[in-house]
């Protein structure tokens, strides 16, 4: 069963108040408590450090009020996302005050309340009343899109292959009135030879999913998501430890779908195109091999230095298709390189772009959306590391250095006409639970890209 859709209850619903307090605000807030409540806070040693909570009883013994710690101002803007896991079942509302971002707190609550419930029943969770004066529909729309993407990443590969990724795109298209075209079989082998080659060894057919939405005369924006439903590494097979999380190798596709859901739900004034090359990188007698030279949609020949660098291959064909339209903007999402994780860790996706103004806008959008990224350089001299003696380009650099950069440079070869191109190299997974970010699948970059597009194109 799908996870319960996030929701906010109507304003005015009877609810227990939650006072969210910073350390700076605590002395005044403590003085305003009743003598009994102040004594209780002292007895339990409560201070509003980030994530600390105290439940204050009323005179009749029922829960009267909640005090919750925000820590230092701005310490963790999603800290309210811890509340659904701390509170007993019931209905709650945030007390509003100057300086408290109720919309941000409500979004954090919904993001933190997510539970993957496909295979087991989730425990009842507390409900939140929509704060007065916020755009509740926008908050819920974002949270629903994130939950959808997280569900996809969390679903194991036995229940989510290329066909199921296609089904998710079709369900999204039906909900928003978008069109979907899918290329399979001989047509895929002819038009998207790299996608076909990577997915050929799996009994689950590879495909190119192409969703379009919005007015034809609006600015064109294309999102591309890496949809590797499971990655064995191919014939350059991964060790078992390296395969444990490879159900998340379609995290780029999930993030692109989530971003598209937000964009279409908000009715942004743009012509959206979403491209997902969906494959399973399996092992069989017809698997592509190290040393093979493969054709690409762009006409470039690609020598295979490593079959575990399959994500950039399928993205190359999709980016070539995207680039042919010369859209105003291309954004690709991909769980692409371990090198980016070594450099920046699991929480901070790397992004690459040649456009300085766009780079600044991406950083600002990430900060506003609480969906941070960090820019990495497209250092062009490193492109020579991808030289091949038998083909136009190798799919790997063959050395230990600059793996994320050379992967980004490889992708740029297949979208040369579109200068405004953002490549996001993400992890797609929360290794531990933090406020608003439960352990498991994560659609990194989705909220950022929605914020970026909303800022650029409006509704």
Coordinates of C-alpha atoms in Angstrom, one line a residue:
X1 CA 0.0 0.0 0.0
X2 CA 1.3 3.6 -0.6
X3 CA 2.3 5.8 2.2
X4 CA -0.4 7.9 3.7
X5 CA -0.5 11.2 1.7
X6 CA 0.7 14.2 3.8
X7 CA -2.1 16.6 4.8
X8 CA -2.8 19.6 6.9
X9 CA -6.1 19.9 8.9
X10 CA -8.3 23.0 8.3
X11 CA -7.5 26.1 10.3
X12 CA -9.7 26.4 13.4
X13 CA -9.7 22.7 14.1
X14 CA -9.4 22.1 17.9
X15 CA -5.8 21.3 18.7
X16 CA -3.1 21.3 21.3
X17 CA -0.8 24.3 20.9
X18 CA 2.9 23.9 20.3
X19 CA 5.2 26.7 21.3
X20 CA 8.5 26.5 19.3
X21 CA 11.2 28.4 21.1
X22 CA 14.8 29.3 20.5
X23 CA 17.3 29.4 23.3
X24 CA 17.3 33.1 23.2
X25 CA 13.5 33.2 23.7
X26 CA 13.4 30.8 26.6
X27 CA 13.9 33.1 29.6
X28 CA 10.9 35.3 28.7
X29 CA 8.8 32.2 27.7
X30 CA 9.7 30.5 31.1
X31 CA 8.7 33.6 33.0
X32 CA 5.3 33.6 31.3
X33 CA 4.5 30.0 32.4
X34 CA 2.3 29.3 35.4
X35 CA 4.2 28.5 38.6
X36 CA 3.3 24.8 38.2
X37 CA 4.4 24.6 34.6
X38 CA 7.6 26.5 35.3
X39 CA 8.4 24.1 38.2
X40 CA 7.7 21.1 35.9
X41 CA 10.1 22.4 33.3
X42 CA 12.8 22.9 36.0
X43 CA 12.1 19.4 37.3
X44 CA 12.6 17.7 33.9
X45 CA 15.6 20.0 33.1
X46 CA 14.0 21.4 30.0
X47 CA 15.7 24.0 27.8
X48 CA 14.8 24.6 24.2
X49 CA 17.9 23.0 22.6
X50 CA 17.1 21.8 19.1
X51 CA 14.8 18.8 19.2
X52 CA 14.1 18.9 23.0
X53 CA 10.4 18.6 24.0
X54 CA 8.3 18.9 27.1
X55 CA 4.6 18.0 27.4
X56 CA 2.8 20.3 29.8
X57 CA -0.2 18.9 31.6
X58 CA -3.3 21.0 32.4
X59 CA -5.1 21.1 35.8
X60 CA -7.2 18.1 34.8
X61 CA -4.2 16.1 33.8
X62 CA -4.7 16.2 30.1
X63 CA -2.1 17.5 27.7
X64 CA -2.4 21.3 27.6
X65 CA 0.6 22.6 25.7
X66 CA 3.8 21.5 24.1
X67 CA 7.1 23.3 24.4
X68 CA 9.6 22.4 21.7
X69 CA 13.2 23.5 21.2
X70 CA 14.5 25.2 18.1
X71 CA 18.0 25.7 19.5
X72 CA 20.0 28.6 18.1
X73 CA 18.1 30.7 15.4
X74 CA 18.6 29.0 12.1
X75 CA 20.4 26.0 13.6
X76 CA 18.3 23.5 11.7
X77 CA 15.4 24.9 9.7
X78 CA 13.7 21.5 9.5
X79 CA 14.0 20.8 13.2
X80 CA 10.1 20.8 13.5
X81 CA 10.2 17.7 11.4
X82 CA 11.2 15.7 14.5
X83 CA 7.8 16.4 16.2
X84 CA 5.7 13.7 14.5
X85 CA 7.9 11.1 16.0
X86 CA 7.9 12.6 19.5
X87 CA 4.3 13.5 20.1
X88 CA 1.5 11.2 21.2
X89 CA -1.4 10.7 18.8
X90 CA -3.6 13.7 18.6
X91 CA -4.2 17.0 16.8
X92 CA -1.7 19.9 17.2
X93 CA -1.2 23.5 16.0
X94 CA 1.8 25.8 16.0
X95 CA 1.6 28.9 18.1
X96 CA 2.5 31.8 15.8
X97 CA 4.6 34.7 16.7
X98 CA 7.0 37.2 15.1
X99 CA 10.1 35.6 13.8
X100 CA 8.6 32.1 13.6
X101 CA 8.3 30.7 10.1
X102 CA 5.1 28.7 10.4
X103 CA 5.1 27.7 6.8
X104 CA 8.6 26.3 7.0
X105 CA 7.7 24.4 10.3
X106 CA 4.6 22.9 8.7
X107 CA 6.6 21.7 5.7
X108 CA 9.2 20.2 8.1
X109 CA 6.4 18.5 10.0
X110 CA 5.0 16.9 6.8
X111 CA 8.4 15.8 5.6
X112 CA 9.3 14.4 8.9
X113 CA 6.0 12.5 9.2
X114 CA 6.7 10.4 6.1
X115 CA 6.7 6.7 6.7
X116 CA 7.3 4.0 4.0
X117 CA 4.3 1.8 4.5
X118 CA 4.1 -0.4 1.4
X119 CA 5.1 -3.6 3.3
X120 CA 4.0 -3.0 6.8
X121 CA 1.4 -0.9 8.6
X122 CA 2.7 2.5 9.8
X123 CA 1.8 3.6 13.4
X124 CA -0.8 6.3 13.7
X125 CA 0.9 9.7 13.5
X126 CA -0.3 13.0 15.0
X127 CA -2.1 15.6 12.8
X128 CA -1.2 19.2 12.3
X129 CA -3.6 22.1 11.7
X130 CA -2.6 24.4 8.9
X131 CA -1.1 27.6 10.4
X132 CA -3.1 30.8 9.7
X133 CA -1.9 32.9 6.8
X134 CA 0.2 30.2 5.1
X135 CA -0.3 28.7 1.6
X136 CA -1.4 25.3 2.9
X137 CA -2.1 23.9 -0.6
X138 CA 1.5 24.7 -1.6
X139 CA 3.0 23.1 1.5
X140 CA 0.9 19.9 1.0
X141 CA 1.7 19.9 -2.8
X142 CA 5.4 19.9 -2.1
X143 CA 5.2 17.2 0.7
X144 CA 3.0 14.9 -1.5
X145 CA 5.5 15.1 -4.3
X146 CA 8.4 14.4 -2.0
X147 CA 6.5 11.4 -0.5
X148 CA 5.8 10.0 -3.9
X149 CA 9.5 10.2 -4.9
X150 CA 10.6 8.7 -1.6
X151 CA 8.2 5.8 -2.1
X152 CA 9.8 5.1 -5.5
X153 CA 13.3 5.1 -4.1
X154 CA 12.4 3.0 -1.1
X155 CA 10.6 0.3 -3.2
X156 CA 12.9 -2.7 -3.8
X157 CA 13.9 -3.6 -7.3
X158 CA 11.7 -6.8 -7.3
X159 CA 8.7 -4.5 -7.2
X160 CA 10.1 -1.5 -9.2
X161 CA 11.7 -2.0 -12.6
X162 CA 11.6 0.1 -15.8
X163 CA 7.9 -0.7 -16.4
X164 CA 7.0 0.5 -12.9
X165 CA 9.0 3.7 -13.3
X166 CA 7.0 4.2 -16.5
X167 CA 3.7 3.5 -14.6
X168 CA 4.7 6.2 -12.1
X169 CA 5.3 8.7 -14.9
X170 CA 1.9 7.8 -16.5
X171 CA 0.1 8.2 -13.2
X172 CA 1.7 11.6 -12.8
X173 CA 0.8 12.6 -16.3
X174 CA -2.8 11.5 -15.9
X175 CA -3.1 13.6 -12.7
X176 CA -1.9 16.7 -14.4
X177 CA -3.1 16.3 -17.9
X178 CA 0.4 15.7 -19.4
X179 CA 1.2 13.5 -22.4
X180 CA 3.6 10.5 -22.3
X181 CA 5.4 8.8 -25.1
X182 CA 7.6 5.7 -24.4
X183 CA 10.2 4.2 -26.8
X184 CA 10.9 0.5 -26.5
X185 CA 12.4 -2.5 -28.4
X186 CA 13.7 -2.0 -31.9
X187 CA 12.9 1.7 -31.8
X188 CA 14.9 2.1 -28.7
X189 CA 17.9 0.2 -30.2
X190 CA 17.8 2.5 -33.2
X191 CA 17.1 5.9 -31.6
X192 CA 18.7 5.5 -28.1
X193 CA 21.4 2.8 -28.6
X194 CA 23.2 3.5 -25.3
X195 CA 19.9 3.1 -23.3
X196 CA 19.2 -0.1 -25.1
X197 CA 22.8 -1.5 -24.6
X198 CA 22.8 -0.8 -20.9
X199 CA 19.4 -2.5 -20.3
X200 CA 19.7 -5.3 -22.8
X201 CA 20.8 -8.0 -20.3
X202 CA 17.7 -7.6 -18.1
X203 CA 14.5 -9.5 -18.8
X204 CA 12.8 -6.2 -17.9
X205 CA 12.9 -4.2 -21.1
X206 CA 14.7 -0.8 -21.1
X207 CA 12.8 2.3 -22.3
X208 CA 12.9 6.0 -22.8
X209 CA 10.0 7.8 -21.1
X210 CA 9.1 11.2 -22.5
X211 CA 6.5 13.4 -20.6
X212 CA 5.4 16.8 -21.9
X213 CA 3.2 19.4 -20.2
X214 CA 2.3 23.1 -20.6
X215 CA 1.7 25.6 -23.3
X216 CA 3.8 25.0 -26.5
X217 CA 4.7 28.7 -26.6
X218 CA 6.0 28.9 -23.0
X219 CA 9.7 28.8 -22.1
X220 CA 11.0 25.3 -22.5
X221 CA 12.5 23.5 -19.5
X222 CA 13.6 19.9 -19.6
X223 CA 14.2 17.6 -16.6
X224 CA 16.2 14.4 -17.1
X225 CA 16.3 11.7 -14.5
X226 CA 18.6 8.7 -14.3
X227 CA 16.3 5.7 -14.0
X228 CA 18.5 2.7 -13.2
X229 CA 16.1 0.5 -11.3
X230 CA 18.9 -1.7 -10.0
X231 CA 22.6 -1.6 -10.7
X232 CA 24.7 -4.8 -10.4
X233 CA 27.6 -3.0 -12.0
X234 CA 27.2 -5.1 -15.1
X235 CA 30.1 -7.4 -16.0
X236 CA 32.4 -5.2 -13.9
X237 CA 30.2 -6.4 -11.1
X238 CA 29.9 -4.6 -7.8
X239 CA 30.8 -6.4 -4.5
X240 CA 27.7 -7.4 -2.5
X241 CA 28.3 -4.5 -0.1
X242 CA 28.1 -2.1 -3.1
X243 CA 24.8 -3.5 -4.3
X244 CA 22.9 -3.2 -1.0
X245 CA 21.5 0.2 -1.8
X246 CA 21.4 -0.1 -5.5
X247 CA 17.6 0.0 -5.5
X248 CA 18.2 3.8 -5.1
X249 CA 20.0 4.1 -8.4
X250 CA 16.8 5.4 -9.9
X251 CA 16.9 8.2 -7.3
X252 CA 17.5 10.8 -10.1
X253 CA 14.3 9.7 -11.9
X254 CA 12.4 9.9 -8.6
X255 CA 13.7 13.4 -7.9
X256 CA 12.8 14.5 -11.5
X257 CA 9.3 13.1 -11.1
X258 CA 8.9 14.8 -7.8
X259 CA 10.1 18.2 -9.2
X260 CA 7.7 17.7 -12.2
X261 CA 4.8 17.0 -9.8
X262 CA 5.5 20.3 -8.0
X263 CA 5.8 22.3 -11.2
X264 CA 2.6 20.9 -12.8
X265 CA 0.7 21.1 -9.6
X266 CA 1.6 24.8 -9.2
X267 CA 0.7 25.5 -12.8
X268 CA 4.0 27.3 -13.6
X269 CA 4.1 29.1 -16.9
X270 CA 6.6 26.9 -18.8
X271 CA 6.7 24.1 -21.3
X272 CA 7.9 21.1 -19.2
X273 CA 9.6 18.1 -20.6
X274 CA 10.6 15.1 -18.5
X275 CA 12.9 12.5 -19.9
X276 CA 13.7 9.3 -18.0
X277 CA 15.9 6.6 -19.5
X278 CA 14.7 3.6 -17.4
X279 CA 16.8 0.4 -17.3
X280 CA 18.1 -2.4 -15.1
X281 CA 21.9 -2.9 -15.4
X282 CA 22.0 -6.7 -15.1
X283 CA 24.4 -9.6 -16.0
X284 CA 23.7 -12.0 -18.8
X285 CA 25.2 -13.3 -22.0
X286 CA 24.1 -10.3 -23.9
X287 CA 25.4 -7.7 -21.4
X288 CA 27.6 -5.0 -22.8
X289 CA 31.3 -5.6 -22.0
X290 CA 34.3 -3.7 -20.9
X291 CA 36.1 -2.7 -24.1
X292 CA 33.0 -2.6 -26.2
X293 CA 32.5 0.4 -28.5
X294 CA 28.9 1.6 -28.5
X295 CA 27.1 4.0 -30.8
X296 CA 25.2 6.9 -29.2
X297 CA 22.2 9.0 -30.3
X298 CA 24.6 11.9 -30.8
X299 CA 26.7 10.0 -33.3
X300 CA 29.7 9.8 -30.9
X301 CA 31.3 6.4 -30.4
X302 CA 31.8 5.5 -26.7
X303 CA 34.4 3.0 -25.5
X304 CA 33.3 1.2 -22.3
X305 CA 36.0 1.5 -19.7
X306 CA 33.7 0.2 -17.0
X307 CA 30.2 -1.2 -17.2
X308 CA 29.4 0.2 -13.7
X309 CA 29.5 3.7 -15.2
X310 CA 26.2 3.0 -16.9
X311 CA 24.3 6.0 -15.6
X312 CA 26.2 8.5 -17.8
X313 CA 25.6 6.3 -20.8
X314 CA 21.8 6.3 -20.5
X315 CA 21.8 10.0 -19.6
X316 CA 23.9 10.8 -22.7
X317 CA 21.2 9.6 -25.1
X318 CA 18.5 11.4 -23.1
X319 CA 20.5 14.6 -23.0
X320 CA 21.1 14.5 -26.7
X321 CA 17.3 14.4 -27.3
X322 CA 16.8 17.2 -24.8
X323 CA 19.5 19.3 -26.4
X324 CA 18.0 19.1 -29.9
X325 CA 15.2 21.4 -28.8
X326 CA 17.7 23.9 -27.3
X327 CA 15.4 24.5 -24.3
X328 CA 15.8 27.5 -22.0
X329 CA 17.1 25.2 -19.3
X330 CA 18.1 21.6 -18.8
X331 CA 18.4 20.0 -15.4
X332 CA 19.5 16.4 -15.0
X333 CA 19.3 14.5 -11.7
X334 CA 21.5 11.4 -11.2
X335 CA 23.0 9.2 -8.5
X336 CA 26.1 9.3 -10.6
X337 CA 29.4 9.1 -8.8
X338 CA 30.9 7.9 -5.5
X339 CA 33.5 10.7 -6.0
X340 CA 30.8 13.4 -5.3
X341 CA 30.0 11.6 -2.0
X342 CA 33.6 11.4 -1.0
X343 CA 34.0 15.1 -1.7
X344 CA 30.7 16.4 -0.1
X345 CA 29.1 13.6 1.8
X346 CA 25.6 12.1 1.5
X347 CA 23.7 15.3 2.4
X348 CA 25.1 17.8 0.0
X349 CA 24.7 17.0 -3.8
X350 CA 27.2 18.4 -6.2
X351 CA 26.1 20.5 -9.0
X352 CA 27.8 21.6 -12.2
X353 CA 27.0 24.4 -14.7
X354 CA 28.9 26.7 -17.0
X355 CA 26.4 29.6 -16.5
X356 CA 27.6 31.9 -13.7
X357 CA 24.2 33.6 -13.2
X358 CA 22.4 30.2 -13.1
X359 CA 24.9 28.9 -10.6
X360 CA 24.1 31.7 -8.2
X361 CA 20.4 31.2 -8.7
X362 CA 20.7 27.5 -8.0
X363 CA 22.6 28.2 -4.7
X364 CA 19.9 30.7 -3.7
X365 CA 17.1 28.4 -4.5
X366 CA 18.7 25.6 -2.5
X367 CA 19.0 27.8 0.5
X368 CA 15.4 29.1 0.3
X369 CA 14.0 25.6 -0.2
X370 CA 16.2 24.0 2.5
X371 CA 17.5 21.7 -0.2
X372 CA 21.2 22.5 -0.2
X373 CA 23.8 21.8 -2.9
X374 CA 27.4 22.8 -3.6
X375 CA 28.9 23.9 -6.9
X376 CA 31.8 21.9 -8.4
X377 CA 34.0 23.0 -11.3
X378 CA 33.6 21.8 -14.9
X379 CA 37.4 21.9 -15.3
X380 CA 37.7 21.5 -19.0
X381 CA 41.4 20.3 -19.1
X382 CA 40.2 17.1 -17.3
X383 CA 38.2 16.2 -20.4
X384 CA 41.4 14.7 -21.8
X385 CA 41.1 12.0 -19.1
X386 CA 38.2 10.7 -21.1
X387 CA 40.2 10.2 -24.3
X388 CA 39.9 6.9 -26.1
X389 CA 42.4 5.3 -28.5
X390 CA 39.6 3.5 -30.4
X391 CA 36.5 5.7 -30.0
X392 CA 35.4 9.3 -29.7
X393 CA 35.3 9.1 -25.9
X394 CA 35.6 6.7 -23.0
X395 CA 32.9 6.5 -20.4
X396 CA 35.4 6.6 -17.6
X397 CA 38.7 8.4 -16.9
X398 CA 40.5 5.2 -15.9
X399 CA 42.2 6.8 -12.9
X400 CA 41.4 7.7 -9.3
X401 CA 41.1 11.5 -9.7
X402 CA 38.2 13.9 -10.4
X403 CA 35.6 11.2 -10.9
X404 CA 32.6 13.6 -10.5
X405 CA 34.1 16.2 -12.7
X406 CA 34.9 13.8 -15.6
X407 CA 31.4 12.4 -15.4
X408 CA 30.0 15.9 -15.7
X409 CA 32.3 16.6 -18.6
X410 CA 31.2 13.4 -20.3
X411 CA 27.5 14.5 -20.1
X412 CA 28.3 17.9 -21.4
X413 CA 29.6 16.4 -24.7
X414 CA 26.0 15.2 -25.4
X415 CA 24.2 18.5 -24.8
X416 CA 26.6 21.1 -26.3
X417 CA 24.0 23.6 -27.6
X418 CA 22.3 24.2 -24.2
X419 CA 24.5 26.5 -22.1
X420 CA 21.9 26.7 -19.3
X421 CA 22.4 23.1 -18.1
X422 CA 22.6 22.1 -14.5
X423 CA 23.9 18.6 -13.7
X424 CA 23.0 17.4 -10.1
X425 CA 25.1 14.5 -8.8
X426 CA 23.2 13.3 -5.8
X427 CA 23.1 10.4 -3.3
X428 CA 19.3 10.0 -3.1
X429 CA 19.3 8.5 0.4
X430 CA 19.3 9.6 4.0
X431 CA 21.7 7.3 5.8
X432 CA 20.4 8.3 9.2
X433 CA 17.2 9.9 10.4
X434 CA 17.3 13.7 11.0
X435 CA 14.4 16.2 11.4
X436 CA 12.4 16.2 8.2
X437 CA 14.7 13.6 6.6
X438 CA 13.8 10.1 7.7
X439 CA 16.3 7.3 7.0
X440 CA 15.7 6.0 3.5
X441 CA 15.1 7.3 0.0
X442 CA 15.3 11.1 -0.6
X443 CA 14.5 13.2 -3.6
X444 CA 17.5 15.6 -3.3
X445 CA 17.3 18.6 -5.6
X446 CA 13.6 18.4 -6.2
X447 CA 12.5 21.2 -3.9
X448 CA 15.5 23.2 -5.1
X449 CA 14.6 22.9 -8.8
X450 CA 10.9 23.7 -8.1
X451 CA 12.0 26.8 -6.2
X452 CA 14.4 27.8 -9.0
X453 CA 11.7 27.4 -11.7
X454 CA 9.1 29.2 -9.6
X455 CA 11.5 32.1 -9.2
X456 CA 12.4 32.2 -12.9
X457 CA 9.0 31.6 -14.5
X458 CA 6.3 32.2 -11.9
X459 CA 2.8 30.8 -12.0

